[in-house]
């Protein structure tokens, strides 16, 4: 079995940490894994795209266009931007929260949330759309949005390891002071998708 996961967002959302957690979980489960990250020019709020490929076979760290099995979208517009990377029938978990670019703040561009949402609904066979940032804030900080999405992913039985295994890796990789918030965020993500 092989699973290709694409994570799209902007700087400061924990995209890279989420990809490293998935990669470590795969390694600890005895699976070959390769990762790649593209980080935008700005450290905060620049485009960030991570790719995690796990399972047997010969393959590079880059997911070919139209071949990702799963897309985790930390930010709505970045989810739309990455949609061409997923295969037909892919599962998309998308955060409805937005981080509007400077061009929108300056009045040079628009950010139409309804249009972006409609685009995703038209282009995606299996779409789980919810406000992951609000759930992260409920857990203790909006910065745990990545953990909400990892929890949601773990509830879908797509990963080649258990939700408990993924959560144990989260617990190993978090500083002790941040662990309770991230555990709550993970659990809220699972609940958002109907997991226990």
PDB file of C-alpha atoms in Angstrom:
ATOM      1  CA  UNK A   1       0.000   0.000   0.000  1.00  0.00           C
ATOM      2  CA  UNK A   2       1.137   3.540  -0.698  1.00  0.00           C
ATOM      3  CA  UNK A   3      -0.417   6.800   0.476  1.00  0.00           C
ATOM      4  CA  UNK A   4       0.434  10.264  -0.857  1.00  0.00           C
ATOM      5  CA  UNK A   5      -0.587  13.180   1.367  1.00  0.00           C
ATOM      6  CA  UNK A   6      -0.334  16.841   0.416  1.00  0.00           C
ATOM      7  CA  UNK A   7      -0.563  19.553   3.082  1.00  0.00           C
ATOM      8  CA  UNK A   8      -1.271  23.101   1.887  1.00  0.00           C
ATOM      9  CA  UNK A   9      -1.324  26.284   3.923  1.00  0.00           C
ATOM     10  CA  UNK A  10       0.628  29.403   4.753  1.00  0.00           C
ATOM     11  CA  UNK A  11       3.599  30.076   6.988  1.00  0.00           C
ATOM     12  CA  UNK A  12       2.926  29.898  10.705  1.00  0.00           C
ATOM     13  CA  UNK A  13       0.152  27.272  10.504  1.00  0.00           C
ATOM     14  CA  UNK A  14       2.295  24.272  11.448  1.00  0.00           C
ATOM     15  CA  UNK A  15       2.312  22.701   7.993  1.00  0.00           C
ATOM     16  CA  UNK A  16       5.901  21.434   8.259  1.00  0.00           C
ATOM     17  CA  UNK A  17       5.329  20.050  11.764  1.00  0.00           C
ATOM     18  CA  UNK A  18       2.263  18.146  10.543  1.00  0.00           C
ATOM     19  CA  UNK A  19       4.271  16.581   7.712  1.00  0.00           C
ATOM     20  CA  UNK A  20       7.065  15.585  10.090  1.00  0.00           C
ATOM     21  CA  UNK A  21       4.587  13.987  12.489  1.00  0.00           C
ATOM     22  CA  UNK A  22       3.080  11.928   9.645  1.00  0.00           C
ATOM     23  CA  UNK A  23       6.531  10.945   8.408  1.00  0.00           C
ATOM     24  CA  UNK A  24       7.712   9.874  11.860  1.00  0.00           C
ATOM     25  CA  UNK A  25       4.507   7.904  12.427  1.00  0.00           C
ATOM     26  CA  UNK A  26       5.101   6.075   9.145  1.00  0.00           C
ATOM     27  CA  UNK A  27       8.749   5.361  10.019  1.00  0.00           C
ATOM     28  CA  UNK A  28       7.848   4.074  13.464  1.00  0.00           C
ATOM     29  CA  UNK A  29       5.257   1.820  11.823  1.00  0.00           C
ATOM     30  CA  UNK A  30       8.035   0.342   9.657  1.00  0.00           C
ATOM     31  CA  UNK A  31       7.002   2.031   6.415  1.00  0.00           C
ATOM     32  CA  UNK A  32       9.320   3.678   3.914  1.00  0.00           C
ATOM     33  CA  UNK A  33       8.554   7.399   3.723  1.00  0.00           C
ATOM     34  CA  UNK A  34       9.717  10.408   1.750  1.00  0.00           C
ATOM     35  CA  UNK A  35       8.865  14.065   2.339  1.00  0.00           C
ATOM     36  CA  UNK A  36       9.280  17.359   0.550  1.00  0.00           C
ATOM     37  CA  UNK A  37       8.489  20.929   1.537  1.00  0.00           C
ATOM     38  CA  UNK A  38       8.047  24.112  -0.477  1.00  0.00           C
ATOM     39  CA  UNK A  39       8.155  27.195   1.680  1.00  0.00           C
ATOM     40  CA  UNK A  40       7.155  30.610   0.328  1.00  0.00           C
ATOM     41  CA  UNK A  41       9.292  33.725   0.445  1.00  0.00           C
ATOM     42  CA  UNK A  42       7.707  35.104   3.606  1.00  0.00           C
ATOM     43  CA  UNK A  43       8.253  33.142   6.791  1.00  0.00           C
ATOM     44  CA  UNK A  44       4.800  34.070   8.086  1.00  0.00           C
ATOM     45  CA  UNK A  45       1.813  33.839   5.756  1.00  0.00           C
ATOM     46  CA  UNK A  46       3.812  32.806   2.672  1.00  0.00           C
ATOM     47  CA  UNK A  47       2.637  29.707   0.801  1.00  0.00           C
ATOM     48  CA  UNK A  48       3.779  26.413   2.345  1.00  0.00           C
ATOM     49  CA  UNK A  49       3.188  23.023   0.735  1.00  0.00           C
ATOM     50  CA  UNK A  50       4.399  19.748   2.238  1.00  0.00           C
ATOM     51  CA  UNK A  51       4.286  16.329   0.639  1.00  0.00           C
ATOM     52  CA  UNK A  52       4.404  13.036   2.514  1.00  0.00           C
ATOM     53  CA  UNK A  53       4.660   9.792   0.570  1.00  0.00           C
ATOM     54  CA  UNK A  54       4.566   6.550   2.539  1.00  0.00           C
ATOM     55  CA  UNK A  55       4.541   2.892   1.608  1.00  0.00           C
ATOM     56  CA  UNK A  56       6.365   0.437  -0.631  1.00  0.00           C
ATOM     57  CA  UNK A  57       7.737   1.074  -4.115  1.00  0.00           C
ATOM     58  CA  UNK A  58      10.198   3.272  -5.939  1.00  0.00           C
ATOM     59  CA  UNK A  59       9.144   6.898  -5.938  1.00  0.00           C
ATOM     60  CA  UNK A  60      10.524  10.376  -5.404  1.00  0.00           C
ATOM     61  CA  UNK A  61       9.626  12.754  -2.596  1.00  0.00           C
ATOM     62  CA  UNK A  62       7.451  14.825  -4.955  1.00  0.00           C
ATOM     63  CA  UNK A  63       3.873  13.786  -5.649  1.00  0.00           C
ATOM     64  CA  UNK A  64       3.156  14.041  -9.370  1.00  0.00           C
ATOM     65  CA  UNK A  65       0.388  16.453 -10.352  1.00  0.00           C
ATOM     66  CA  UNK A  66      -2.982  14.756 -10.071  1.00  0.00           C
ATOM     67  CA  UNK A  67      -1.744  11.880  -7.899  1.00  0.00           C
ATOM     68  CA  UNK A  68      -2.199  12.870  -4.229  1.00  0.00           C
ATOM     69  CA  UNK A  69      -4.578  10.604  -2.311  1.00  0.00           C
ATOM     70  CA  UNK A  70      -5.262  13.107   0.469  1.00  0.00           C
ATOM     71  CA  UNK A  71      -5.144  16.890   0.705  1.00  0.00           C
ATOM     72  CA  UNK A  72      -5.044  18.575   4.109  1.00  0.00           C
ATOM     73  CA  UNK A  73      -5.876  22.229   3.584  1.00  0.00           C
ATOM     74  CA  UNK A  74      -4.908  24.474   6.475  1.00  0.00           C
ATOM     75  CA  UNK A  75      -6.164  27.594   4.664  1.00  0.00           C
ATOM     76  CA  UNK A  76      -9.069  27.809   2.214  1.00  0.00           C
ATOM     77  CA  UNK A  77      -7.423  29.585  -0.743  1.00  0.00           C
ATOM     78  CA  UNK A  78      -4.308  27.416  -0.462  1.00  0.00           C
ATOM     79  CA  UNK A  79      -6.518  24.331  -0.535  1.00  0.00           C
ATOM     80  CA  UNK A  80      -8.018  25.574  -3.799  1.00  0.00           C
ATOM     81  CA  UNK A  81      -4.548  26.347  -5.168  1.00  0.00           C
ATOM     82  CA  UNK A  82      -3.412  22.776  -4.444  1.00  0.00           C
ATOM     83  CA  UNK A  83      -6.500  20.955  -5.766  1.00  0.00           C
ATOM     84  CA  UNK A  84      -4.830  20.137  -9.108  1.00  0.00           C
ATOM     85  CA  UNK A  85      -2.340  17.960  -7.215  1.00  0.00           C
ATOM     86  CA  UNK A  86      -5.004  15.450  -6.078  1.00  0.00           C
ATOM     87  CA  UNK A  87      -6.269  12.447  -7.998  1.00  0.00           C
ATOM     88  CA  UNK A  88      -9.882  11.860  -8.910  1.00  0.00           C
ATOM     89  CA  UNK A  89     -11.584  10.414  -5.858  1.00  0.00           C
ATOM     90  CA  UNK A  90      -9.058  11.896  -3.409  1.00  0.00           C
ATOM     91  CA  UNK A  91     -10.101  12.853   0.106  1.00  0.00           C
ATOM     92  CA  UNK A  92      -9.862  16.553   0.941  1.00  0.00           C
ATOM     93  CA  UNK A  93      -9.996  17.874   4.501  1.00  0.00           C
ATOM     94  CA  UNK A  94     -10.204  21.649   4.323  1.00  0.00           C
ATOM     95  CA  UNK A  95     -10.236  24.374   6.921  1.00  0.00           C
ATOM     96  CA  UNK A  96     -12.848  27.047   6.203  1.00  0.00           C
ATOM     97  CA  UNK A  97     -10.852  29.679   8.097  1.00  0.00           C
ATOM     98  CA  UNK A  98      -9.041  32.178   5.925  1.00  0.00           C
ATOM     99  CA  UNK A  99      -5.840  34.193   6.115  1.00  0.00           C
ATOM    100  CA  UNK A 100      -6.257  36.970   3.632  1.00  0.00           C
ATOM    101  CA  UNK A 101      -3.145  38.083   1.763  1.00  0.00           C
ATOM    102  CA  UNK A 102      -1.796  41.615   1.908  1.00  0.00           C
ATOM    103  CA  UNK A 103      -3.155  42.338  -1.586  1.00  0.00           C
ATOM    104  CA  UNK A 104      -6.695  41.879  -0.198  1.00  0.00           C
ATOM    105  CA  UNK A 105      -5.958  44.108   2.801  1.00  0.00           C
ATOM    106  CA  UNK A 106      -4.724  46.808   0.422  1.00  0.00           C
ATOM    107  CA  UNK A 107      -7.848  46.522  -1.749  1.00  0.00           C
ATOM    108  CA  UNK A 108      -5.879  45.238  -4.757  1.00  0.00           C
ATOM    109  CA  UNK A 109      -7.630  41.863  -4.832  1.00  0.00           C
ATOM    110  CA  UNK A 110     -10.722  40.138  -3.466  1.00  0.00           C
ATOM    111  CA  UNK A 111     -11.132  36.995  -1.391  1.00  0.00           C
ATOM    112  CA  UNK A 112     -14.467  35.341  -2.150  1.00  0.00           C
ATOM    113  CA  UNK A 113     -14.974  32.584   0.429  1.00  0.00           C
ATOM    114  CA  UNK A 114     -18.244  31.386  -1.127  1.00  0.00           C
ATOM    115  CA  UNK A 115     -16.661  31.046  -4.551  1.00  0.00           C
ATOM    116  CA  UNK A 116     -13.671  29.139  -3.157  1.00  0.00           C
ATOM    117  CA  UNK A 117     -15.942  26.795  -1.209  1.00  0.00           C
ATOM    118  CA  UNK A 118     -18.150  26.174  -4.260  1.00  0.00           C
ATOM    119  CA  UNK A 119     -15.058  25.408  -6.346  1.00  0.00           C
ATOM    120  CA  UNK A 120     -13.910  22.780  -3.842  1.00  0.00           C
ATOM    121  CA  UNK A 121     -17.374  21.222  -3.688  1.00  0.00           C
ATOM    122  CA  UNK A 122     -17.486  20.942  -7.493  1.00  0.00           C
ATOM    123  CA  UNK A 123     -13.966  19.527  -7.865  1.00  0.00           C
ATOM    124  CA  UNK A 124     -13.848  17.105  -4.939  1.00  0.00           C
ATOM    125  CA  UNK A 125     -15.490  13.707  -4.594  1.00  0.00           C
ATOM    126  CA  UNK A 126     -14.926  13.454  -0.829  1.00  0.00           C
ATOM    127  CA  UNK A 127     -14.732  16.826   0.905  1.00  0.00           C
ATOM    128  CA  UNK A 128     -14.678  17.396   4.658  1.00  0.00           C
ATOM    129  CA  UNK A 129     -15.030  21.154   5.110  1.00  0.00           C
ATOM    130  CA  UNK A 130     -15.042  22.608   8.640  1.00  0.00           C
ATOM    131  CA  UNK A 131     -13.587  25.432  10.713  1.00  0.00           C
ATOM    132  CA  UNK A 132     -10.479  23.724  12.066  1.00  0.00           C
ATOM    133  CA  UNK A 133      -9.112  27.018  13.377  1.00  0.00           C
ATOM    134  CA  UNK A 134     -12.190  27.555  15.570  1.00  0.00           C
ATOM    135  CA  UNK A 135     -11.761  24.038  16.972  1.00  0.00           C
ATOM    136  CA  UNK A 136      -8.066  24.727  17.615  1.00  0.00           C
ATOM    137  CA  UNK A 137      -9.012  27.920  19.457  1.00  0.00           C
ATOM    138  CA  UNK A 138     -11.506  25.900  21.489  1.00  0.00           C
ATOM    139  CA  UNK A 139      -8.636  23.549  22.413  1.00  0.00           C
ATOM    140  CA  UNK A 140      -6.543  26.485  23.599  1.00  0.00           C
ATOM    141  CA  UNK A 141      -4.883  28.212  20.624  1.00  0.00           C
ATOM    142  CA  UNK A 142      -5.542  28.760  16.927  1.00  0.00           C
ATOM    143  CA  UNK A 143      -1.964  27.555  16.352  1.00  0.00           C
ATOM    144  CA  UNK A 144      -3.152  23.965  16.880  1.00  0.00           C
ATOM    145  CA  UNK A 145      -5.107  23.963  13.589  1.00  0.00           C
ATOM    146  CA  UNK A 146      -2.618  21.433  12.209  1.00  0.00           C
ATOM    147  CA  UNK A 147      -3.416  19.053  15.087  1.00  0.00           C
ATOM    148  CA  UNK A 148      -7.150  19.387  14.437  1.00  0.00           C
ATOM    149  CA  UNK A 149      -6.601  18.341  10.815  1.00  0.00           C
ATOM    150  CA  UNK A 150      -4.323  15.448  11.818  1.00  0.00           C
ATOM    151  CA  UNK A 151      -6.989  14.270  14.251  1.00  0.00           C
ATOM    152  CA  UNK A 152      -9.627  14.510  11.527  1.00  0.00           C
ATOM    153  CA  UNK A 153      -7.418  12.545   9.135  1.00  0.00           C
ATOM    154  CA  UNK A 154      -6.893   9.851  11.756  1.00  0.00           C
ATOM    155  CA  UNK A 155     -10.673   9.383  12.039  1.00  0.00           C
ATOM    156  CA  UNK A 156     -11.029   8.429   8.369  1.00  0.00           C
ATOM    157  CA  UNK A 157      -9.127   5.111   8.452  1.00  0.00           C
ATOM    158  CA  UNK A 158      -6.975   6.121   5.488  1.00  0.00           C
ATOM    159  CA  UNK A 159      -3.614   5.934   7.213  1.00  0.00           C
ATOM    160  CA  UNK A 160      -1.606   2.690   7.242  1.00  0.00           C
ATOM    161  CA  UNK A 161      -1.370   2.915  11.047  1.00  0.00           C
ATOM    162  CA  UNK A 162      -3.847   3.542  13.836  1.00  0.00           C
ATOM    163  CA  UNK A 163      -5.105   6.833  15.214  1.00  0.00           C
ATOM    164  CA  UNK A 164      -3.591   5.848  18.577  1.00  0.00           C
ATOM    165  CA  UNK A 165      -0.196   5.421  16.923  1.00  0.00           C
ATOM    166  CA  UNK A 166      -0.427   8.844  15.288  1.00  0.00           C
ATOM    167  CA  UNK A 167      -1.489  10.425  18.571  1.00  0.00           C
ATOM    168  CA  UNK A 168       1.445   8.790  20.371  1.00  0.00           C
ATOM    169  CA  UNK A 169       3.824  10.358  17.838  1.00  0.00           C
ATOM    170  CA  UNK A 170       2.164  13.753  18.374  1.00  0.00           C
ATOM    171  CA  UNK A 171       2.735  13.313  22.107  1.00  0.00           C
ATOM    172  CA  UNK A 172       6.426  12.452  21.576  1.00  0.00           C
ATOM    173  CA  UNK A 173       7.030  15.469  19.357  1.00  0.00           C
ATOM    174  CA  UNK A 174       5.259  18.143  21.418  1.00  0.00           C
ATOM    175  CA  UNK A 175       6.926  20.058  24.242  1.00  0.00           C
ATOM    176  CA  UNK A 176       5.285  19.000  27.532  1.00  0.00           C
ATOM    177  CA  UNK A 177       3.780  22.468  28.144  1.00  0.00           C
ATOM    178  CA  UNK A 178       1.954  22.348  24.784  1.00  0.00           C
ATOM    179  CA  UNK A 179       0.845  18.733  24.980  1.00  0.00           C
ATOM    180  CA  UNK A 180      -2.619  19.186  26.625  1.00  0.00           C
ATOM    181  CA  UNK A 181      -3.715  21.746  24.006  1.00  0.00           C
ATOM    182  CA  UNK A 182      -2.520  19.575  21.141  1.00  0.00           C
ATOM    183  CA  UNK A 183      -4.201  16.484  22.594  1.00  0.00           C
ATOM    184  CA  UNK A 184      -7.493  18.404  22.833  1.00  0.00           C
ATOM    185  CA  UNK A 185      -7.083  19.733  19.278  1.00  0.00           C
ATOM    186  CA  UNK A 186      -6.412  16.217  17.951  1.00  0.00           C
ATOM    187  CA  UNK A 187      -9.508  14.881  19.748  1.00  0.00           C
ATOM    188  CA  UNK A 188     -11.688  17.738  18.451  1.00  0.00           C
ATOM    189  CA  UNK A 189     -10.523  16.996  14.907  1.00  0.00           C
ATOM    190  CA  UNK A 190     -11.497  13.345  15.303  1.00  0.00           C
ATOM    191  CA  UNK A 191     -14.917  14.373  16.633  1.00  0.00           C
ATOM    192  CA  UNK A 192     -15.436  16.781  13.717  1.00  0.00           C
ATOM    193  CA  UNK A 193     -15.249  13.814  11.332  1.00  0.00           C
ATOM    194  CA  UNK A 194     -17.263  11.508  13.556  1.00  0.00           C
ATOM    195  CA  UNK A 195     -14.382   9.653  15.203  1.00  0.00           C
ATOM    196  CA  UNK A 196     -14.397   8.651  18.852  1.00  0.00           C
TER     197      UNK A 196
END
